Structure formats: C-alpha cells, structure tokens
C-alpha cells in the first residue's frame, strides 16, 4: 500500500526447439505434465503399444526375471506401459523412455491389476535418486495404493508393490449408474451458494417439458428435480465417500485424486489421497530400494 512499484523484469525466449518425428517427445499424443523440480518437466501418457514390437525397438524389459515373450501378444497379458519424456527447461534437452509394469499373469499380477484397472494416479521423477515413481488411483476408503519405481537411466523396474489387498473388480456396467440410490441423503444446489438437504425419492423422472435423473424430497417440505448427475448440482451429505464415474473401469469409484512427491535426497516418497471437493484425505510415506516396503 503506497510503496513504489517494483521494477519491471525483462524476459525472453530461452530456447526454441523442434524435435524430429522419430523422437519420443514427438510421438506423444496427449501427454500429462508433472513439474519435477530442478528445472525438469515430466511428460507422460499410457502407451498404446504392442509388447512384442516394443521389445524389438529395444525397450527395457521389466524385472529381469520376467522378460517379454510372445505371450504378451494377448492384450490381457500385457503389462501397463508408460511413454515418458523428461524435458530439462534450462537446456531444452528431452530424453524419453518406455517404462513397463509387471505382467498381469506373473507373481506381481495384483500390482498389474491395480494399474490396469484405473491407470496411473500420480507420477514423479527425482533427480537425486534417479528414479521415476508412480502410484495407482485412489480406491474406496483411501487405502495405500499400488506403487511402481523405475530406474530412469536404464528403464528397469526396481520395485512393484501392492500395499493393500485389492477388492473384487466390479463388472463393467451396461449403463452408467447413478451415484445415489433411492433413499440417499443428498444436498441439491438451488443457487450460486445455496444447497438444500433432502432425500432421493426416485430416478429418471419426467418434469414439465423435460426430466431429470433424481427426484429429491427436500427437508423443507417441497421437491426438486436434478437434471444431471453432477457434483456441482447434487452431492452426498450422510457421511461416506462421494463417487465419480471412472471411464476406464466403467464403474463408479471414489471421487478422489492422488498426488506423489519423491524426497529430494532420500529413497522415499509421499503419496496423498484427497477427496474431491472436500478438505479430507490421507498421506502415506513409502520407502523404496533394498529392504524397503
């Protein structure tokens, strides 16, 4: 308040670079981004790959005890695979790797199942440890996730661990289900910041010239129709966990997101599981390397 304005800071383009079509960064289709400190940006996406052709291109096999073979031609037996590029902001140098998870039919099949079901929840790179770590998506109750740790230089998987048993996978739904059953206690948005509590009385109702997915009897005595099943319009209020549709799994799953951060100097990383739209969650500290779980 009242102080002199800060002097302007001049800026400019540090570098401009174009990569050949054969470079890993040019082959990424819709990558996700993760700033990794030390002036690095991690670009990654799950690979649409053929395990046999990937091996022919020189991709490092996961866990030397379980090399690739022709059995991976069956899509159900393919490990999860990530195409990852590490871009160094200071120089513009980009290095790419293909990182593979364990075989769904091997001794680490439960780890593979956790990642194949919902994909990667979060990922990070640590320059000090030279590893890339990833965790699976949050599950109901926010238990510890499955984790994968790779050596960045070689692409070899150093650790694959499932820290909590997997529940039975629900069968894919023929029709996208609604989040709230009849009788559920919910809050309906009636204005920019006004939410009124009520009870779900019916599904897929007609109303005037249109319709909605929920008929809710409000606690104040009247009713409302919710046009679409979206957290911005209707949310649960009776405890428990909010649900969201998982396109990959084709099932309702907990509405939560994962974060992951590698320790800047040690063989440890933190994983956070956070409920969507709520100041609630849990954090786990996980060690990796020999003798770590």
PDB file of C-alpha atoms in Angstrom:
ATOM      1  CA  UNK A   1       0.000   0.000   0.000  1.00  0.00           C
ATOM      2  CA  UNK A   2       1.603   3.269  -1.139  1.00  0.00           C
ATOM      3  CA  UNK A   3       5.053   1.821  -1.841  1.00  0.00           C
ATOM      4  CA  UNK A   4       6.984   2.330  -5.025  1.00  0.00           C
ATOM      5  CA  UNK A   5       6.148  -0.021  -7.846  1.00  0.00           C
ATOM      6  CA  UNK A   6       8.563  -2.901  -8.325  1.00  0.00           C
ATOM      7  CA  UNK A   7      10.818  -2.502 -11.365  1.00  0.00           C
ATOM      8  CA  UNK A   8       9.799  -4.429 -14.442  1.00  0.00           C
ATOM      9  CA  UNK A   9      11.680  -7.640 -15.117  1.00  0.00           C
ATOM     10  CA  UNK A  10      12.605  -8.257 -18.690  1.00  0.00           C
ATOM     11  CA  UNK A  11      12.011 -11.697 -20.122  1.00  0.00           C
ATOM     12  CA  UNK A  12      12.658 -13.541 -23.305  1.00  0.00           C
ATOM     13  CA  UNK A  13      12.655 -16.885 -25.003  1.00  0.00           C
ATOM     14  CA  UNK A  14      15.460 -19.009 -23.598  1.00  0.00           C
ATOM     15  CA  UNK A  15      15.312 -21.575 -26.376  1.00  0.00           C
ATOM     16  CA  UNK A  16      13.081 -22.803 -29.153  1.00  0.00           C
ATOM     17  CA  UNK A  17      13.428 -26.388 -30.230  1.00  0.00           C
ATOM     18  CA  UNK A  18      11.776 -28.714 -32.687  1.00  0.00           C
ATOM     19  CA  UNK A  19      12.206 -32.457 -32.417  1.00  0.00           C
ATOM     20  CA  UNK A  20      12.230 -34.921 -35.319  1.00  0.00           C
ATOM     21  CA  UNK A  21       9.158 -37.124 -35.752  1.00  0.00           C
ATOM     22  CA  UNK A  22      11.186 -40.125 -34.586  1.00  0.00           C
ATOM     23  CA  UNK A  23      11.858 -38.596 -31.148  1.00  0.00           C
ATOM     24  CA  UNK A  24       9.848 -39.902 -28.212  1.00  0.00           C
ATOM     25  CA  UNK A  25       8.520 -36.428 -27.372  1.00  0.00           C
ATOM     26  CA  UNK A  26       7.123 -36.018 -30.899  1.00  0.00           C
ATOM     27  CA  UNK A  27       5.278 -39.349 -30.638  1.00  0.00           C
ATOM     28  CA  UNK A  28       3.345 -38.393 -27.510  1.00  0.00           C
ATOM     29  CA  UNK A  29      -0.328 -37.937 -28.363  1.00  0.00           C
ATOM     30  CA  UNK A  30      -1.969 -36.280 -25.339  1.00  0.00           C
ATOM     31  CA  UNK A  31       0.639 -36.254 -22.585  1.00  0.00           C
ATOM     32  CA  UNK A  32       0.077 -35.242 -18.988  1.00  0.00           C
ATOM     33  CA  UNK A  33       2.611 -32.925 -17.352  1.00  0.00           C
ATOM     34  CA  UNK A  34       4.329 -33.047 -13.963  1.00  0.00           C
ATOM     35  CA  UNK A  35       6.862 -30.371 -12.873  1.00  0.00           C
ATOM     36  CA  UNK A  36       9.628 -32.219 -11.049  1.00  0.00           C
ATOM     37  CA  UNK A  37      11.815 -29.510  -9.585  1.00  0.00           C
ATOM     38  CA  UNK A  38      15.417 -28.951 -10.630  1.00  0.00           C
ATOM     39  CA  UNK A  39      14.007 -27.290 -13.766  1.00  0.00           C
ATOM     40  CA  UNK A  40      12.526 -30.515 -15.142  1.00  0.00           C
ATOM     41  CA  UNK A  41       9.156 -31.268 -16.666  1.00  0.00           C
ATOM     42  CA  UNK A  42       7.917 -34.843 -16.915  1.00  0.00           C
ATOM     43  CA  UNK A  43       5.626 -35.559 -19.870  1.00  0.00           C
ATOM     44  CA  UNK A  44       3.889 -38.912 -19.812  1.00  0.00           C
ATOM     45  CA  UNK A  45       0.994 -40.946 -21.094  1.00  0.00           C
ATOM     46  CA  UNK A  46      -0.051 -44.541 -21.061  1.00  0.00           C
ATOM     47  CA  UNK A  47       1.248 -46.247 -24.164  1.00  0.00           C
ATOM     48  CA  UNK A  48      -0.911 -47.805 -26.848  1.00  0.00           C
ATOM     49  CA  UNK A  49       1.673 -50.433 -27.507  1.00  0.00           C
ATOM     50  CA  UNK A  50       2.487 -53.924 -28.674  1.00  0.00           C
ATOM     51  CA  UNK A  51       4.779 -55.551 -26.153  1.00  0.00           C
ATOM     52  CA  UNK A  52       6.470 -57.648 -28.809  1.00  0.00           C
ATOM     53  CA  UNK A  53       7.215 -54.692 -31.097  1.00  0.00           C
ATOM     54  CA  UNK A  54       8.305 -52.576 -28.110  1.00  0.00           C
ATOM     55  CA  UNK A  55      10.895 -55.183 -27.237  1.00  0.00           C
ATOM     56  CA  UNK A  56      12.069 -55.218 -30.819  1.00  0.00           C
ATOM     57  CA  UNK A  57      12.585 -51.443 -30.575  1.00  0.00           C
ATOM     58  CA  UNK A  58      14.899 -52.011 -27.630  1.00  0.00           C
ATOM     59  CA  UNK A  59      12.580 -51.248 -24.711  1.00  0.00           C
ATOM     60  CA  UNK A  60      13.990 -52.426 -21.406  1.00  0.00           C
ATOM     61  CA  UNK A  61      12.112 -55.479 -20.033  1.00  0.00           C
ATOM     62  CA  UNK A  62      10.533 -55.191 -16.610  1.00  0.00           C
ATOM     63  CA  UNK A  63      12.130 -57.135 -13.772  1.00  0.00           C
ATOM     64  CA  UNK A  64      14.847 -59.135 -15.494  1.00  0.00           C
ATOM     65  CA  UNK A  65      13.354 -62.342 -14.079  1.00  0.00           C
ATOM     66  CA  UNK A  66      10.257 -61.877 -16.243  1.00  0.00           C
ATOM     67  CA  UNK A  67      11.393 -60.999 -19.792  1.00  0.00           C
ATOM     68  CA  UNK A  68       8.919 -60.388 -22.576  1.00  0.00           C
ATOM     69  CA  UNK A  69       7.842 -63.260 -24.752  1.00  0.00           C
ATOM     70  CA  UNK A  70       5.216 -63.996 -27.354  1.00  0.00           C
ATOM     71  CA  UNK A  71       2.608 -64.496 -24.627  1.00  0.00           C
ATOM     72  CA  UNK A  72       2.329 -60.708 -24.363  1.00  0.00           C
ATOM     73  CA  UNK A  73       0.694 -60.643 -27.779  1.00  0.00           C
ATOM     74  CA  UNK A  74      -2.530 -61.309 -25.834  1.00  0.00           C
ATOM     75  CA  UNK A  75      -3.780 -57.862 -24.686  1.00  0.00           C
ATOM     76  CA  UNK A  76      -4.988 -59.309 -21.376  1.00  0.00           C
ATOM     77  CA  UNK A  77      -1.429 -60.369 -20.540  1.00  0.00           C
ATOM     78  CA  UNK A  78       0.275 -57.085 -21.416  1.00  0.00           C
ATOM     79  CA  UNK A  79       1.868 -55.057 -18.621  1.00  0.00           C
ATOM     80  CA  UNK A  80       0.914 -51.441 -18.230  1.00  0.00           C
ATOM     81  CA  UNK A  81       3.343 -49.302 -20.230  1.00  0.00           C
ATOM     82  CA  UNK A  82       4.149 -45.616 -19.951  1.00  0.00           C
ATOM     83  CA  UNK A  83       5.800 -43.395 -22.537  1.00  0.00           C
ATOM     84  CA  UNK A  84       7.747 -40.848 -20.506  1.00  0.00           C
ATOM     85  CA  UNK A  85       9.839 -37.844 -21.557  1.00  0.00           C
ATOM     86  CA  UNK A  86      11.988 -35.797 -19.183  1.00  0.00           C
ATOM     87  CA  UNK A  87      12.413 -32.243 -20.503  1.00  0.00           C
ATOM     88  CA  UNK A  88      15.091 -30.055 -18.935  1.00  0.00           C
ATOM     89  CA  UNK A  89      13.896 -26.463 -19.037  1.00  0.00           C
ATOM     90  CA  UNK A  90      17.334 -24.845 -18.918  1.00  0.00           C
ATOM     91  CA  UNK A  91      18.717 -26.605 -21.992  1.00  0.00           C
ATOM     92  CA  UNK A  92      15.675 -27.976 -23.802  1.00  0.00           C
ATOM     93  CA  UNK A  93      17.199 -31.453 -23.787  1.00  0.00           C
ATOM     94  CA  UNK A  94      14.491 -34.136 -23.805  1.00  0.00           C
ATOM     95  CA  UNK A  95      15.128 -37.794 -23.011  1.00  0.00           C
ATOM     96  CA  UNK A  96      12.437 -40.438 -23.473  1.00  0.00           C
ATOM     97  CA  UNK A  97      11.830 -43.879 -22.011  1.00  0.00           C
ATOM     98  CA  UNK A  98       9.233 -46.617 -22.202  1.00  0.00           C
ATOM     99  CA  UNK A  99       8.539 -47.877 -18.685  1.00  0.00           C
ATOM    100  CA  UNK A 100       6.792 -51.199 -18.159  1.00  0.00           C
ATOM    101  CA  UNK A 101       4.897 -52.597 -15.199  1.00  0.00           C
ATOM    102  CA  UNK A 102       4.707 -56.254 -14.146  1.00  0.00           C
ATOM    103  CA  UNK A 103       2.907 -58.925 -16.124  1.00  0.00           C
ATOM    104  CA  UNK A 104      -0.733 -59.467 -15.122  1.00  0.00           C
ATOM    105  CA  UNK A 105      -0.048 -63.215 -15.170  1.00  0.00           C
ATOM    106  CA  UNK A 106       3.167 -63.172 -13.164  1.00  0.00           C
ATOM    107  CA  UNK A 107       3.879 -63.226  -9.446  1.00  0.00           C
ATOM    108  CA  UNK A 108       3.148 -59.485  -9.292  1.00  0.00           C
ATOM    109  CA  UNK A 109      -0.180 -59.800 -11.055  1.00  0.00           C
ATOM    110  CA  UNK A 110      -2.003 -57.970  -8.252  1.00  0.00           C
ATOM    111  CA  UNK A 111       0.158 -54.878  -8.831  1.00  0.00           C
ATOM    112  CA  UNK A 112      -0.556 -55.082 -12.544  1.00  0.00           C
ATOM    113  CA  UNK A 113      -4.290 -55.408 -11.838  1.00  0.00           C
ATOM    114  CA  UNK A 114      -4.288 -52.233  -9.716  1.00  0.00           C
ATOM    115  CA  UNK A 115      -2.754 -50.189 -12.531  1.00  0.00           C
ATOM    116  CA  UNK A 116      -4.648 -51.791 -15.400  1.00  0.00           C
ATOM    117  CA  UNK A 117      -7.999 -51.215 -13.694  1.00  0.00           C
ATOM    118  CA  UNK A 118      -7.805 -47.463 -13.259  1.00  0.00           C
ATOM    119  CA  UNK A 119      -4.470 -46.394 -14.714  1.00  0.00           C
ATOM    120  CA  UNK A 120      -1.829 -44.201 -13.090  1.00  0.00           C
ATOM    121  CA  UNK A 121      -2.974 -41.901 -10.310  1.00  0.00           C
ATOM    122  CA  UNK A 122       0.217 -39.832  -9.922  1.00  0.00           C
ATOM    123  CA  UNK A 123       3.855 -39.867 -11.012  1.00  0.00           C
ATOM    124  CA  UNK A 124       7.107 -38.075 -10.165  1.00  0.00           C
ATOM    125  CA  UNK A 125      10.821 -38.018 -11.029  1.00  0.00           C
ATOM    126  CA  UNK A 126      13.644 -37.468  -8.539  1.00  0.00           C
ATOM    127  CA  UNK A 127      16.991 -36.260  -9.825  1.00  0.00           C
ATOM    128  CA  UNK A 128      18.847 -37.202  -6.623  1.00  0.00           C
ATOM    129  CA  UNK A 129      17.638 -40.806  -6.592  1.00  0.00           C
ATOM    130  CA  UNK A 130      17.410 -41.088 -10.384  1.00  0.00           C
ATOM    131  CA  UNK A 131      14.058 -42.852 -10.270  1.00  0.00           C
ATOM    132  CA  UNK A 132      10.520 -42.431 -11.540  1.00  0.00           C
ATOM    133  CA  UNK A 133       7.756 -43.473  -9.144  1.00  0.00           C
ATOM    134  CA  UNK A 134       4.048 -43.928  -9.864  1.00  0.00           C
ATOM    135  CA  UNK A 135       1.011 -44.939  -7.831  1.00  0.00           C
ATOM    136  CA  UNK A 136      -2.385 -46.345  -8.747  1.00  0.00           C
ATOM    137  CA  UNK A 137      -5.672 -44.465  -8.445  1.00  0.00           C
ATOM    138  CA  UNK A 138      -7.399 -43.978  -5.083  1.00  0.00           C
ATOM    139  CA  UNK A 139      -9.886 -46.646  -4.010  1.00  0.00           C
ATOM    140  CA  UNK A 140     -12.804 -46.589  -1.602  1.00  0.00           C
ATOM    141  CA  UNK A 141     -11.560 -45.956   1.911  1.00  0.00           C
ATOM    142  CA  UNK A 142      -8.329 -44.438   0.519  1.00  0.00           C
ATOM    143  CA  UNK A 143      -6.054 -47.382   1.426  1.00  0.00           C
ATOM    144  CA  UNK A 144      -2.361 -47.316   0.398  1.00  0.00           C
ATOM    145  CA  UNK A 145      -2.052 -47.639  -3.390  1.00  0.00           C
ATOM    146  CA  UNK A 146      -0.001 -49.940  -5.557  1.00  0.00           C
ATOM    147  CA  UNK A 147       3.362 -48.387  -6.447  1.00  0.00           C
ATOM    148  CA  UNK A 148       5.947 -48.821  -9.186  1.00  0.00           C
ATOM    149  CA  UNK A 149       9.511 -47.483  -9.091  1.00  0.00           C
ATOM    150  CA  UNK A 150      11.798 -47.426 -12.144  1.00  0.00           C
ATOM    151  CA  UNK A 151      15.445 -46.550 -12.602  1.00  0.00           C
ATOM    152  CA  UNK A 152      15.365 -43.662 -15.067  1.00  0.00           C
ATOM    153  CA  UNK A 153      18.750 -44.327 -16.679  1.00  0.00           C
ATOM    154  CA  UNK A 154      18.030 -47.963 -17.584  1.00  0.00           C
ATOM    155  CA  UNK A 155      14.219 -48.088 -17.543  1.00  0.00           C
ATOM    156  CA  UNK A 156      14.337 -51.169 -15.295  1.00  0.00           C
ATOM    157  CA  UNK A 157      11.566 -51.563 -12.726  1.00  0.00           C
ATOM    158  CA  UNK A 158      13.168 -51.556  -9.287  1.00  0.00           C
ATOM    159  CA  UNK A 159      10.085 -52.126  -7.172  1.00  0.00           C
ATOM    160  CA  UNK A 160       6.463 -53.156  -7.688  1.00  0.00           C
ATOM    161  CA  UNK A 161       4.377 -53.375  -4.537  1.00  0.00           C
ATOM    162  CA  UNK A 162       0.711 -53.645  -3.634  1.00  0.00           C
ATOM    163  CA  UNK A 163       0.400 -52.211  -0.135  1.00  0.00           C
ATOM    164  CA  UNK A 164      -3.256 -53.148   0.430  1.00  0.00           C
ATOM    165  CA  UNK A 165      -5.311 -56.065  -0.953  1.00  0.00           C
ATOM    166  CA  UNK A 166      -7.446 -55.309  -3.974  1.00  0.00           C
ATOM    167  CA  UNK A 167     -11.227 -55.665  -3.685  1.00  0.00           C
ATOM    168  CA  UNK A 168     -13.000 -57.703  -6.362  1.00  0.00           C
ATOM    169  CA  UNK A 169     -13.320 -55.638  -9.523  1.00  0.00           C
ATOM    170  CA  UNK A 170     -16.949 -54.742 -10.222  1.00  0.00           C
ATOM    171  CA  UNK A 171     -18.327 -55.976 -13.536  1.00  0.00           C
ATOM    172  CA  UNK A 172     -18.488 -53.268 -16.220  1.00  0.00           C
ATOM    173  CA  UNK A 173     -21.850 -51.544 -16.168  1.00  0.00           C
ATOM    174  CA  UNK A 174     -24.037 -51.834 -19.275  1.00  0.00           C
ATOM    175  CA  UNK A 175     -25.500 -48.413 -18.427  1.00  0.00           C
ATOM    176  CA  UNK A 176     -23.765 -45.728 -16.432  1.00  0.00           C
ATOM    177  CA  UNK A 177     -25.264 -45.980 -12.932  1.00  0.00           C
ATOM    178  CA  UNK A 178     -26.303 -43.045 -10.804  1.00  0.00           C
ATOM    179  CA  UNK A 179     -24.210 -42.074  -7.808  1.00  0.00           C
ATOM    180  CA  UNK A 180     -27.037 -42.016  -5.266  1.00  0.00           C
ATOM    181  CA  UNK A 181     -29.593 -44.777  -4.617  1.00  0.00           C
ATOM    182  CA  UNK A 182     -33.177 -44.081  -3.686  1.00  0.00           C
ATOM    183  CA  UNK A 183     -33.246 -43.121  -0.024  1.00  0.00           C
ATOM    184  CA  UNK A 184     -29.813 -41.462  -0.037  1.00  0.00           C
ATOM    185  CA  UNK A 185     -29.378 -38.211   1.857  1.00  0.00           C
ATOM    186  CA  UNK A 186     -28.136 -35.504  -0.526  1.00  0.00           C
ATOM    187  CA  UNK A 187     -27.756 -31.752  -0.895  1.00  0.00           C
ATOM    188  CA  UNK A 188     -29.100 -30.064  -4.029  1.00  0.00           C
ATOM    189  CA  UNK A 189     -27.776 -26.833  -5.431  1.00  0.00           C
ATOM    190  CA  UNK A 190     -30.554 -24.255  -5.538  1.00  0.00           C
ATOM    191  CA  UNK A 191     -28.444 -21.159  -6.225  1.00  0.00           C
ATOM    192  CA  UNK A 192     -24.901 -19.891  -6.585  1.00  0.00           C
ATOM    193  CA  UNK A 193     -24.097 -20.782  -2.961  1.00  0.00           C
ATOM    194  CA  UNK A 194     -27.372 -22.268  -1.682  1.00  0.00           C
ATOM    195  CA  UNK A 195     -27.538 -26.020  -1.017  1.00  0.00           C
ATOM    196  CA  UNK A 196     -30.664 -27.634   0.422  1.00  0.00           C
ATOM    197  CA  UNK A 197     -30.760 -31.068   2.010  1.00  0.00           C
ATOM    198  CA  UNK A 198     -33.186 -33.781   1.028  1.00  0.00           C
ATOM    199  CA  UNK A 199     -33.757 -37.444   0.223  1.00  0.00           C
ATOM    200  CA  UNK A 200     -33.598 -39.110  -3.177  1.00  0.00           C
ATOM    201  CA  UNK A 201     -37.163 -40.296  -3.891  1.00  0.00           C
ATOM    202  CA  UNK A 202     -36.925 -41.559  -7.479  1.00  0.00           C
ATOM    203  CA  UNK A 203     -34.643 -41.943 -10.510  1.00  0.00           C
ATOM    204  CA  UNK A 204     -35.093 -40.814 -14.125  1.00  0.00           C
ATOM    205  CA  UNK A 205     -38.221 -38.748 -13.706  1.00  0.00           C
ATOM    206  CA  UNK A 206     -40.228 -36.587 -16.105  1.00  0.00           C
ATOM    207  CA  UNK A 207     -40.789 -32.964 -15.188  1.00  0.00           C
ATOM    208  CA  UNK A 208     -42.679 -30.459 -17.296  1.00  0.00           C
ATOM    209  CA  UNK A 209     -41.198 -30.414 -20.774  1.00  0.00           C
ATOM    210  CA  UNK A 210     -38.037 -32.180 -19.676  1.00  0.00           C
ATOM    211  CA  UNK A 211     -36.883 -34.525 -16.994  1.00  0.00           C
ATOM    212  CA  UNK A 212     -34.063 -35.334 -14.632  1.00  0.00           C
ATOM    213  CA  UNK A 213     -32.062 -38.108 -13.061  1.00  0.00           C
ATOM    214  CA  UNK A 214     -33.186 -37.528  -9.459  1.00  0.00           C
ATOM    215  CA  UNK A 215     -36.414 -36.536  -7.773  1.00  0.00           C
ATOM    216  CA  UNK A 216     -35.417 -35.216  -4.336  1.00  0.00           C
ATOM    217  CA  UNK A 217     -37.835 -34.557  -1.492  1.00  0.00           C
ATOM    218  CA  UNK A 218     -36.299 -31.581   0.281  1.00  0.00           C
ATOM    219  CA  UNK A 219     -36.256 -31.348   4.063  1.00  0.00           C
ATOM    220  CA  UNK A 220     -38.081 -28.001   3.899  1.00  0.00           C
ATOM    221  CA  UNK A 221     -41.162 -29.764   2.520  1.00  0.00           C
ATOM    222  CA  UNK A 222     -41.113 -29.372  -1.252  1.00  0.00           C
ATOM    223  CA  UNK A 223     -39.317 -31.298  -4.014  1.00  0.00           C
ATOM    224  CA  UNK A 224     -36.864 -30.616  -6.812  1.00  0.00           C
ATOM    225  CA  UNK A 225     -35.673 -32.429  -9.912  1.00  0.00           C
ATOM    226  CA  UNK A 226     -31.934 -32.690 -10.563  1.00  0.00           C
ATOM    227  CA  UNK A 227     -31.355 -32.622 -14.342  1.00  0.00           C
ATOM    228  CA  UNK A 228     -27.963 -34.380 -14.485  1.00  0.00           C
ATOM    229  CA  UNK A 229     -25.866 -36.410 -12.060  1.00  0.00           C
ATOM    230  CA  UNK A 230     -23.015 -33.966 -11.445  1.00  0.00           C
ATOM    231  CA  UNK A 231     -21.229 -32.988  -8.202  1.00  0.00           C
ATOM    232  CA  UNK A 232     -21.873 -29.309  -8.969  1.00  0.00           C
ATOM    233  CA  UNK A 233     -25.632 -29.965  -8.741  1.00  0.00           C
ATOM    234  CA  UNK A 234     -26.042 -32.736  -6.164  1.00  0.00           C
ATOM    235  CA  UNK A 235     -23.726 -34.147  -3.516  1.00  0.00           C
ATOM    236  CA  UNK A 236     -23.907 -36.605  -0.650  1.00  0.00           C
ATOM    237  CA  UNK A 237     -24.308 -35.384   2.927  1.00  0.00           C
ATOM    238  CA  UNK A 238     -24.715 -38.543   5.005  1.00  0.00           C
ATOM    239  CA  UNK A 239     -21.018 -39.247   5.520  1.00  0.00           C
ATOM    240  CA  UNK A 240     -19.172 -41.827   3.494  1.00  0.00           C
ATOM    241  CA  UNK A 241     -17.378 -41.019   0.263  1.00  0.00           C
ATOM    242  CA  UNK A 242     -18.517 -39.226  -2.853  1.00  0.00           C
ATOM    243  CA  UNK A 243     -18.454 -41.301  -6.026  1.00  0.00           C
ATOM    244  CA  UNK A 244     -17.492 -40.453  -9.595  1.00  0.00           C
ATOM    245  CA  UNK A 245     -17.725 -42.331 -12.881  1.00  0.00           C
ATOM    246  CA  UNK A 246     -14.448 -43.965 -13.940  1.00  0.00           C
ATOM    247  CA  UNK A 247     -14.480 -44.100 -17.747  1.00  0.00           C
ATOM    248  CA  UNK A 248     -11.633 -46.585 -17.918  1.00  0.00           C
ATOM    249  CA  UNK A 249     -13.109 -49.013 -15.395  1.00  0.00           C
ATOM    250  CA  UNK A 250     -16.691 -48.291 -16.497  1.00  0.00           C
ATOM    251  CA  UNK A 251     -17.714 -48.248 -12.843  1.00  0.00           C
ATOM    252  CA  UNK A 252     -18.434 -45.840 -10.019  1.00  0.00           C
ATOM    253  CA  UNK A 253     -15.329 -45.214  -7.920  1.00  0.00           C
ATOM    254  CA  UNK A 254     -14.408 -42.917  -5.065  1.00  0.00           C
ATOM    255  CA  UNK A 255     -14.189 -39.273  -6.148  1.00  0.00           C
ATOM    256  CA  UNK A 256     -10.599 -38.616  -5.130  1.00  0.00           C
ATOM    257  CA  UNK A 257      -7.249 -37.776  -6.669  1.00  0.00           C
ATOM    258  CA  UNK A 258      -3.688 -38.850  -5.925  1.00  0.00           C
ATOM    259  CA  UNK A 259      -0.519 -36.790  -5.588  1.00  0.00           C
ATOM    260  CA  UNK A 260       3.041 -38.131  -5.378  1.00  0.00           C
ATOM    261  CA  UNK A 261       6.319 -36.411  -4.476  1.00  0.00           C
ATOM    262  CA  UNK A 262       9.758 -38.026  -4.280  1.00  0.00           C
ATOM    263  CA  UNK A 263      12.039 -36.985  -1.430  1.00  0.00           C
ATOM    264  CA  UNK A 264      14.726 -34.631  -2.804  1.00  0.00           C
ATOM    265  CA  UNK A 265      17.592 -36.601  -1.288  1.00  0.00           C
ATOM    266  CA  UNK A 266      16.365 -39.926   0.090  1.00  0.00           C
ATOM    267  CA  UNK A 267      14.837 -43.217  -1.065  1.00  0.00           C
ATOM    268  CA  UNK A 268      11.313 -42.313  -0.022  1.00  0.00           C
ATOM    269  CA  UNK A 269       8.251 -40.645  -1.462  1.00  0.00           C
ATOM    270  CA  UNK A 270       4.950 -39.313  -0.191  1.00  0.00           C
ATOM    271  CA  UNK A 271       1.583 -40.238  -1.666  1.00  0.00           C
ATOM    272  CA  UNK A 272      -1.505 -38.205  -0.894  1.00  0.00           C
ATOM    273  CA  UNK A 273      -5.084 -39.345  -1.495  1.00  0.00           C
ATOM    274  CA  UNK A 274      -7.549 -36.437  -1.425  1.00  0.00           C
ATOM    275  CA  UNK A 275     -11.336 -36.448  -1.597  1.00  0.00           C
ATOM    276  CA  UNK A 276     -12.699 -34.267  -4.400  1.00  0.00           C
ATOM    277  CA  UNK A 277     -14.416 -31.124  -3.177  1.00  0.00           C
ATOM    278  CA  UNK A 278     -13.586 -31.768   0.483  1.00  0.00           C
ATOM    279  CA  UNK A 279     -10.741 -30.868   2.831  1.00  0.00           C
ATOM    280  CA  UNK A 280     -10.148 -34.511   3.685  1.00  0.00           C
ATOM    281  CA  UNK A 281      -7.712 -37.212   2.715  1.00  0.00           C
ATOM    282  CA  UNK A 282      -4.714 -39.243   3.825  1.00  0.00           C
ATOM    283  CA  UNK A 283      -0.964 -39.189   3.183  1.00  0.00           C
ATOM    284  CA  UNK A 284       1.432 -42.140   3.091  1.00  0.00           C
ATOM    285  CA  UNK A 285       5.236 -42.194   3.305  1.00  0.00           C
ATOM    286  CA  UNK A 286       6.676 -45.070   1.265  1.00  0.00           C
ATOM    287  CA  UNK A 287      10.268 -46.247   1.078  1.00  0.00           C
ATOM    288  CA  UNK A 288      11.897 -47.948  -1.897  1.00  0.00           C
ATOM    289  CA  UNK A 289      15.131 -49.776  -2.603  1.00  0.00           C
ATOM    290  CA  UNK A 290      16.642 -52.889  -0.988  1.00  0.00           C
ATOM    291  CA  UNK A 291      14.793 -53.918   2.149  1.00  0.00           C
ATOM    292  CA  UNK A 292      12.184 -51.180   1.785  1.00  0.00           C
ATOM    293  CA  UNK A 293       8.429 -51.806   1.627  1.00  0.00           C
TER     294      UNK A 293
END
